[in-house]
mmCIF file of C-alpha atoms in Angstrom:
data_model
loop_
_atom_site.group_PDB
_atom_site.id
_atom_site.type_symbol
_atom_site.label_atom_id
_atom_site.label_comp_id
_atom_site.label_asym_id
_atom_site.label_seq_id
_atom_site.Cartn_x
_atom_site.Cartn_y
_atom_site.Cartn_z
ATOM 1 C CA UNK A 28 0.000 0.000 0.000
ATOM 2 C CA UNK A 29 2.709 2.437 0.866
ATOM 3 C CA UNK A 30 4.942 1.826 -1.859
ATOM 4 C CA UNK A 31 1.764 2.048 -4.588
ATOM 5 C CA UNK A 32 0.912 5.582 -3.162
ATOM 6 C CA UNK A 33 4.517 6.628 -3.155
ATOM 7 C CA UNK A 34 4.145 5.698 -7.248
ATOM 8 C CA UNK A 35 1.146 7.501 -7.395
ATOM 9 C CA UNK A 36 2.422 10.788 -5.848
ATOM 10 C CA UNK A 37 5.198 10.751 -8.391
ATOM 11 C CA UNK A 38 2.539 10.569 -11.236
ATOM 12 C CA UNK A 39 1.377 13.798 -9.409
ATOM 13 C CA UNK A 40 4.782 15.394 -9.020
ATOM 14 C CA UNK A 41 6.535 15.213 -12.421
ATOM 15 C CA UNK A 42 6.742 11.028 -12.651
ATOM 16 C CA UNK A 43 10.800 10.439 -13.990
ATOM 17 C CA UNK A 44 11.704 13.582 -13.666
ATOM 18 C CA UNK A 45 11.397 13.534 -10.046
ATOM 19 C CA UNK A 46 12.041 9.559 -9.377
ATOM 20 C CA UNK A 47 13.016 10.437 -5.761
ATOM 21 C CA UNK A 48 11.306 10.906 -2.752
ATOM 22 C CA UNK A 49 13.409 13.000 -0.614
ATOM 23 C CA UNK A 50 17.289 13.597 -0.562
ATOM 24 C CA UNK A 51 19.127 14.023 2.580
ATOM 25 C CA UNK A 52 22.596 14.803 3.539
ATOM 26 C CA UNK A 53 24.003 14.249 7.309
ATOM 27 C CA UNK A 54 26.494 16.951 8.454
ATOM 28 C CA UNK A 55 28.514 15.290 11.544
ATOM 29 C CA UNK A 56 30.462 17.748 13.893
ATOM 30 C CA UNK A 57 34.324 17.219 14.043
ATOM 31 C CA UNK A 58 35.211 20.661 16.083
ATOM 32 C CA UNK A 59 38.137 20.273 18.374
ATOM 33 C CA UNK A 60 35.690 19.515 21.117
ATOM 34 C CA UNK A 61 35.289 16.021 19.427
ATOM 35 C CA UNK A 62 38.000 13.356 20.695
ATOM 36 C CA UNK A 63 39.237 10.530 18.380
ATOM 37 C CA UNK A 64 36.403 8.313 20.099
ATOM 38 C CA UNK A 65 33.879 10.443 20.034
ATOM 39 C CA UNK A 66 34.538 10.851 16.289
ATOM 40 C CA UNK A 67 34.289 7.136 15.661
ATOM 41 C CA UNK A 68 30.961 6.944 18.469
ATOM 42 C CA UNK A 69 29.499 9.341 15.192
ATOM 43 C CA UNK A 70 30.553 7.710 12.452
ATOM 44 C CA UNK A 71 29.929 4.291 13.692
ATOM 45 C CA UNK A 72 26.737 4.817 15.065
ATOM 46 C CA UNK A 73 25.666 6.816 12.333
ATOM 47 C CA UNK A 74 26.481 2.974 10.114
ATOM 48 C CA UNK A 75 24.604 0.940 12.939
ATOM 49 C CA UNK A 76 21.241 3.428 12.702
ATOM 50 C CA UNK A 77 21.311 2.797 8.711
ATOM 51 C CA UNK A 78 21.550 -0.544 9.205
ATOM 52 C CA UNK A 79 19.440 -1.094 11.460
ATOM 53 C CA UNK A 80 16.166 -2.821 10.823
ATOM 54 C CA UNK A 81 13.505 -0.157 11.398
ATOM 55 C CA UNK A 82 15.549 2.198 9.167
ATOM 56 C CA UNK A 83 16.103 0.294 6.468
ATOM 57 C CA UNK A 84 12.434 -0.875 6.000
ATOM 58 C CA UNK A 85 11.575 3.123 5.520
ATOM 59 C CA UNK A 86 14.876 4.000 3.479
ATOM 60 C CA UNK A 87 14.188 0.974 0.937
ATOM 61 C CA UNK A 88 10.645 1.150 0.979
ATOM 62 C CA UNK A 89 10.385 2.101 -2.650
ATOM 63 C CA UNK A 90 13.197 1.431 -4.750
ATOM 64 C CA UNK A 91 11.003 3.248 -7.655
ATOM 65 C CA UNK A 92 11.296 6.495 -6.267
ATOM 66 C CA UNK A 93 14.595 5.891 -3.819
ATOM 67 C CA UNK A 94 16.160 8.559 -0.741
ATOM 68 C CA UNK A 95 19.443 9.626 -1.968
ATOM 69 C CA UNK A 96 21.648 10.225 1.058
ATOM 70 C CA UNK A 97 25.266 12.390 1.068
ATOM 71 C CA UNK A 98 27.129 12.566 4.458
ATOM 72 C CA UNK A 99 29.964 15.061 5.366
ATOM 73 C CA UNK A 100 31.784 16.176 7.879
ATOM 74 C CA UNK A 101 32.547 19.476 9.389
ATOM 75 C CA UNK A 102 34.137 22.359 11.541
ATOM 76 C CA UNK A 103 35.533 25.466 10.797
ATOM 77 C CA UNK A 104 35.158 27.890 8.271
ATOM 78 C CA UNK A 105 37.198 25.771 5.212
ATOM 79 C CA UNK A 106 36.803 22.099 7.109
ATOM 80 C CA UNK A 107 34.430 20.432 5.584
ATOM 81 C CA UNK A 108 34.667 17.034 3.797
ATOM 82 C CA UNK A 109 32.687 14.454 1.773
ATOM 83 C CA UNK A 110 32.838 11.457 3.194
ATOM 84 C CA UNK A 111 29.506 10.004 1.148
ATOM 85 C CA UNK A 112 28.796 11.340 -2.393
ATOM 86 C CA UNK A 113 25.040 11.036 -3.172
ATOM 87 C CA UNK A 114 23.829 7.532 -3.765
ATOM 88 C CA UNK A 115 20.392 6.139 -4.475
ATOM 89 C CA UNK A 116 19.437 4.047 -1.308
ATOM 90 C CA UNK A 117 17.819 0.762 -3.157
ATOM 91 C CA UNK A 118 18.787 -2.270 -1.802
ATOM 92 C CA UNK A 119 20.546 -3.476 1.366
ATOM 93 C CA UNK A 120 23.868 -3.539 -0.413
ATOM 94 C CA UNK A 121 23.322 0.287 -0.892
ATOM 95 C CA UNK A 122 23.476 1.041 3.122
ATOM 96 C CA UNK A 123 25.999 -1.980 3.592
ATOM 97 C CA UNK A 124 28.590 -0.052 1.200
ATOM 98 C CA UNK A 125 27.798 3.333 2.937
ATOM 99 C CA UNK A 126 28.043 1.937 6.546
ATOM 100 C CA UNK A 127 31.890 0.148 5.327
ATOM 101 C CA UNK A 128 32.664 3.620 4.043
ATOM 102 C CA UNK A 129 31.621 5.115 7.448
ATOM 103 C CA UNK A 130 33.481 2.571 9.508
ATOM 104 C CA UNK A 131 36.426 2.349 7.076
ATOM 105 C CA UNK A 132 36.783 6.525 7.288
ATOM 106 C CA UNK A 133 39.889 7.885 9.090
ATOM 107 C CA UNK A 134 39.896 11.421 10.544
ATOM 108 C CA UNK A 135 42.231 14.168 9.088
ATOM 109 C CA UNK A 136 41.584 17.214 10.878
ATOM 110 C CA UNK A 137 41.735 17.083 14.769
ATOM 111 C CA UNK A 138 41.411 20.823 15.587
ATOM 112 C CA UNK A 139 38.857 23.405 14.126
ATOM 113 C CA UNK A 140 36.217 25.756 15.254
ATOM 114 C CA UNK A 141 32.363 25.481 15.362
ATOM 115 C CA UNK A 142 31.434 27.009 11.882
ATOM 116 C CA UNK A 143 27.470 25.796 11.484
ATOM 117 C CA UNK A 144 27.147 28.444 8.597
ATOM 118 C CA UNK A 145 29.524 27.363 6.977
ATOM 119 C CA UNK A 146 28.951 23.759 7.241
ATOM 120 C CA UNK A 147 24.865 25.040 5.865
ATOM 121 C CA UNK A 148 26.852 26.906 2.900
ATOM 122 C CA UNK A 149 28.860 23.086 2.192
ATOM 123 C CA UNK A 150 25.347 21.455 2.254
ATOM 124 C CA UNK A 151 24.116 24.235 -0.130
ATOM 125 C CA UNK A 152 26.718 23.265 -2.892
ATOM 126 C CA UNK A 153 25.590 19.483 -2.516
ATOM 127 C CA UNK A 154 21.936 20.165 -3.095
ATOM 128 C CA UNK A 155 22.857 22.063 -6.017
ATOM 129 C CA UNK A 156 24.457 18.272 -7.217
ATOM 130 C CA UNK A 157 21.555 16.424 -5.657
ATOM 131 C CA UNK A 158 18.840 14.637 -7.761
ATOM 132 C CA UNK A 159 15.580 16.405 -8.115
ATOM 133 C CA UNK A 160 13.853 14.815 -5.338
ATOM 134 C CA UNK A 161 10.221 15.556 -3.656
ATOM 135 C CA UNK A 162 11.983 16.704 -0.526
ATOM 136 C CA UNK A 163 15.457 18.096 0.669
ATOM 137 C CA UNK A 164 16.378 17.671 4.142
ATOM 138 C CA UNK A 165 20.102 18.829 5.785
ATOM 139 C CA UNK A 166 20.433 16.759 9.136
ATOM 140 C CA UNK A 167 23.304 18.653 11.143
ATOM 141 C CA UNK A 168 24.702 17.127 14.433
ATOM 142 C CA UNK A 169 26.645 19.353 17.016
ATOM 143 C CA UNK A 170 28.226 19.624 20.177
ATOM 144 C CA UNK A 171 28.405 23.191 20.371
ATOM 145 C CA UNK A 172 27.408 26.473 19.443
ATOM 146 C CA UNK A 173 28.619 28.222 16.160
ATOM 147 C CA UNK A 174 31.769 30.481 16.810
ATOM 148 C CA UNK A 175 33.532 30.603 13.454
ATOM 149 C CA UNK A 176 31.810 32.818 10.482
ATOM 150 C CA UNK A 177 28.120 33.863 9.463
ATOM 151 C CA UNK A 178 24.844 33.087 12.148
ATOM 152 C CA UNK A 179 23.266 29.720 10.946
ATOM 153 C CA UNK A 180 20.186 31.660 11.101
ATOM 154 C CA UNK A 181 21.505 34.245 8.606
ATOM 155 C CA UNK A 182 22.747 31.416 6.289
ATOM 156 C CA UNK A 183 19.062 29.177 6.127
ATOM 157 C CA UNK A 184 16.969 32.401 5.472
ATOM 158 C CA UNK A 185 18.482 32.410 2.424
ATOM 159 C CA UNK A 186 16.801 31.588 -1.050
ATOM 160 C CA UNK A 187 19.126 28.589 -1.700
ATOM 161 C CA UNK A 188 16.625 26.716 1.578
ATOM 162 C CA UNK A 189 14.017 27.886 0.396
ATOM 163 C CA UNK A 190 13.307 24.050 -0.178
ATOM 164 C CA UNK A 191 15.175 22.697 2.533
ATOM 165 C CA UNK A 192 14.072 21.564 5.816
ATOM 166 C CA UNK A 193 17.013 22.057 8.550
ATOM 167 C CA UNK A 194 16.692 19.012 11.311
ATOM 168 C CA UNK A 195 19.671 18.983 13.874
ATOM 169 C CA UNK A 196 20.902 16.576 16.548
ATOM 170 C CA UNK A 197 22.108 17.885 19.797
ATOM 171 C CA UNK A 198 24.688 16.047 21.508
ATOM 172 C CA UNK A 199 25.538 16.520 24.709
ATOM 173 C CA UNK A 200 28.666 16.119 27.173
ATOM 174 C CA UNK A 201 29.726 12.922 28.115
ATOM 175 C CA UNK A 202 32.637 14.568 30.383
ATOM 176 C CA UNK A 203 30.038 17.090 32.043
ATOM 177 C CA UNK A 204 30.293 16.185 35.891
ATOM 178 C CA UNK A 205 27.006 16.265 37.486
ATOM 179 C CA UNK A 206 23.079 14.973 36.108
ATOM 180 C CA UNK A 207 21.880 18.338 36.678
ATOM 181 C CA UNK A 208 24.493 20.030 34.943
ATOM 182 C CA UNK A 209 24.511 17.874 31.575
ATOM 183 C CA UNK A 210 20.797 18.461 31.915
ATOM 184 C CA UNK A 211 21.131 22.587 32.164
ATOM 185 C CA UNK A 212 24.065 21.575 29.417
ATOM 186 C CA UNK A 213 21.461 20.465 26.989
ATOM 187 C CA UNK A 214 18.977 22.456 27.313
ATOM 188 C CA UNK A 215 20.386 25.274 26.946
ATOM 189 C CA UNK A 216 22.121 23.801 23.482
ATOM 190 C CA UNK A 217 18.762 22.819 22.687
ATOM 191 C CA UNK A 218 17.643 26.202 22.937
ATOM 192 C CA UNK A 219 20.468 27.647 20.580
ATOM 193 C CA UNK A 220 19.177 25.155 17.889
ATOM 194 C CA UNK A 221 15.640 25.620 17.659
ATOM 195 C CA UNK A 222 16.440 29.567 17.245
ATOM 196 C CA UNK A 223 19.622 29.298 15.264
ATOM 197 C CA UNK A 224 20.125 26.609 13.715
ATOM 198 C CA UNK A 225 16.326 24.373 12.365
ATOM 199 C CA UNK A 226 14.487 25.321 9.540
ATOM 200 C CA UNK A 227 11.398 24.856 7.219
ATOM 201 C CA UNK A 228 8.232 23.541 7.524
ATOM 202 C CA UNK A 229 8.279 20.351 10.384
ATOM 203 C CA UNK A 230 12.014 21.042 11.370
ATOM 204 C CA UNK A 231 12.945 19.488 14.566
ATOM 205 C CA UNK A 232 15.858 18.514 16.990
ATOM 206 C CA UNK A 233 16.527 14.989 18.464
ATOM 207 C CA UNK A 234 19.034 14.976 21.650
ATOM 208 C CA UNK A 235 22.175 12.186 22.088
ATOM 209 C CA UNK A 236 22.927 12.809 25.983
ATOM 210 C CA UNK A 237 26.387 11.834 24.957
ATOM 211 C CA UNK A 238 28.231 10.420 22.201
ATOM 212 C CA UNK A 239 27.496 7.153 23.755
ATOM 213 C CA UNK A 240 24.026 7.860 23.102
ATOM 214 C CA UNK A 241 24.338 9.074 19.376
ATOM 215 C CA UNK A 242 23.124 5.483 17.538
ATOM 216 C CA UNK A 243 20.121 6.124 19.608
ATOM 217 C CA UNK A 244 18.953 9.360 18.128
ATOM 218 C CA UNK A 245 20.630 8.959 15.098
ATOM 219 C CA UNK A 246 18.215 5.952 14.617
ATOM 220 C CA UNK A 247 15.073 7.916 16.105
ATOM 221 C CA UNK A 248 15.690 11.133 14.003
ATOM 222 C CA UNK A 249 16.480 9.019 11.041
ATOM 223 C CA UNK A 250 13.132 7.525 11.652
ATOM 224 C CA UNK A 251 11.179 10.632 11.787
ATOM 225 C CA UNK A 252 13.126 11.976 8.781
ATOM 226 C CA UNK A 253 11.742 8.572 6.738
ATOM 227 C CA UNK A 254 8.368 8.436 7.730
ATOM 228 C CA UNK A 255 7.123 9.775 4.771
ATOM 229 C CA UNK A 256 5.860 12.812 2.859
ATOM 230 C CA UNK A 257 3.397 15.443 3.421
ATOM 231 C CA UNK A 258 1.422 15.999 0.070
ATOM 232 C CA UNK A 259 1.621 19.709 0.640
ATOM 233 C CA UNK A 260 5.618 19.185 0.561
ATOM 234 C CA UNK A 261 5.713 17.767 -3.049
ATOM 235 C CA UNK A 262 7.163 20.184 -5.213
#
């Protein structure tokens, strides 16, 4: 049933033309607040999420009119990299070969600033590569508040996201000594992101309460990203 109404919006939207139902591309944070395992707590759990049943159902649901997924990395101003061009998500080989890439991926950079503009400006080059898809979402995890270039906020108002929904994931401190204080910790970087940093119609933020807690939300926002589309969405 799903998969013959997904066919049926793309008569609706343009048919081949548009033979994809929503592209998304991951940002993961690699500031200098991220350690060498806290780096490889996001990019493995960000592998085990894809992989994971309940997300793959929804990312292969219909192979006709596929997600194409890109995932980068980034800090400051110039550190940004590709770590997963766009690829059509089809079969289970198709996550299998981006959670190897993932796993397989060795960090460069160990220092850099918070630059969230600049890692918006990154994703706004790789939807200008993207397929045309029904829907464009930018999924941007952090640690931290932007300190390096333009305000997020300044960055999404502009015409190039007009299209683009802005969803972020808000990790918090696994160092920070106290409950209360990782609590006040999180909130308050919860806060920053749902003023500064989400966009669009439905934007949201999911919460990791530490890098040990990443696959977690990364599965759960992943989830809600996949659920489907909104009629009034289709372009």
């Amino acid at each position: 049933m799903v998969k013959a109404a997904l066919l049926a919006l793309a008569l609706l939207s343009g048919g081949a033309e548009a033979a994809c139902r929503q592209a998304l591309a991951l940002g993961l944070d690699i500031s200098g607040s991220v350690d060498a395992q806290e780096y490889g707590l996001q990019l493995g759990g960000l592998a085990a999420a894809l992989l994971s049943p309940e997300v793959a159902a929804k990312a292969l649901a219909s192979p006709e009119t596929p997600v194409h997924i890109a995932v980068f990395e980034w800090a400051g101003k110039s550190q940004q990299r590709l770590l997963v061009d766009w690829t059509a998500l089809r079969t289970p080989a198709d996550l299998e070969n981006i959670a190897a890439i993932l796993r397989g991926t060795q960090r460069v950079s160990r220092k850099g600033a918070t630059a969230i503009g600049h890692a918006m400006r990154y994703a706004e080059g790789l939807f200008r590569q993207a397929p045309d898809c029904w829907s464009r979402t930018l999924d941007l995890s952090g640690d931290g508040k932007n300190n390096d270039g333009p305000s997020p906020r300044t960055v999404s108002e502009g015409d190039a996201f007009k299209r683009v929904t802005i969803n972020g994931l808000v990790i918090g401190s696994d160092n920070t000594m106290g409950r209360d204080e990782r609590q006040m910790e999180i909130m308050d970087l919860s806060a920053y992101y749902r003023r500064r940093v989400i966009h669009g119609p439905g934007a949201f933020i999911e919460v990791a309460l530490g890098f040990t807690d990443f696959q977690r939300a990364m599965e759960r926002k992943l989830l809600r990203e996949l659920e489907g589309l909104v009629l009034g969405q289709l372009r």
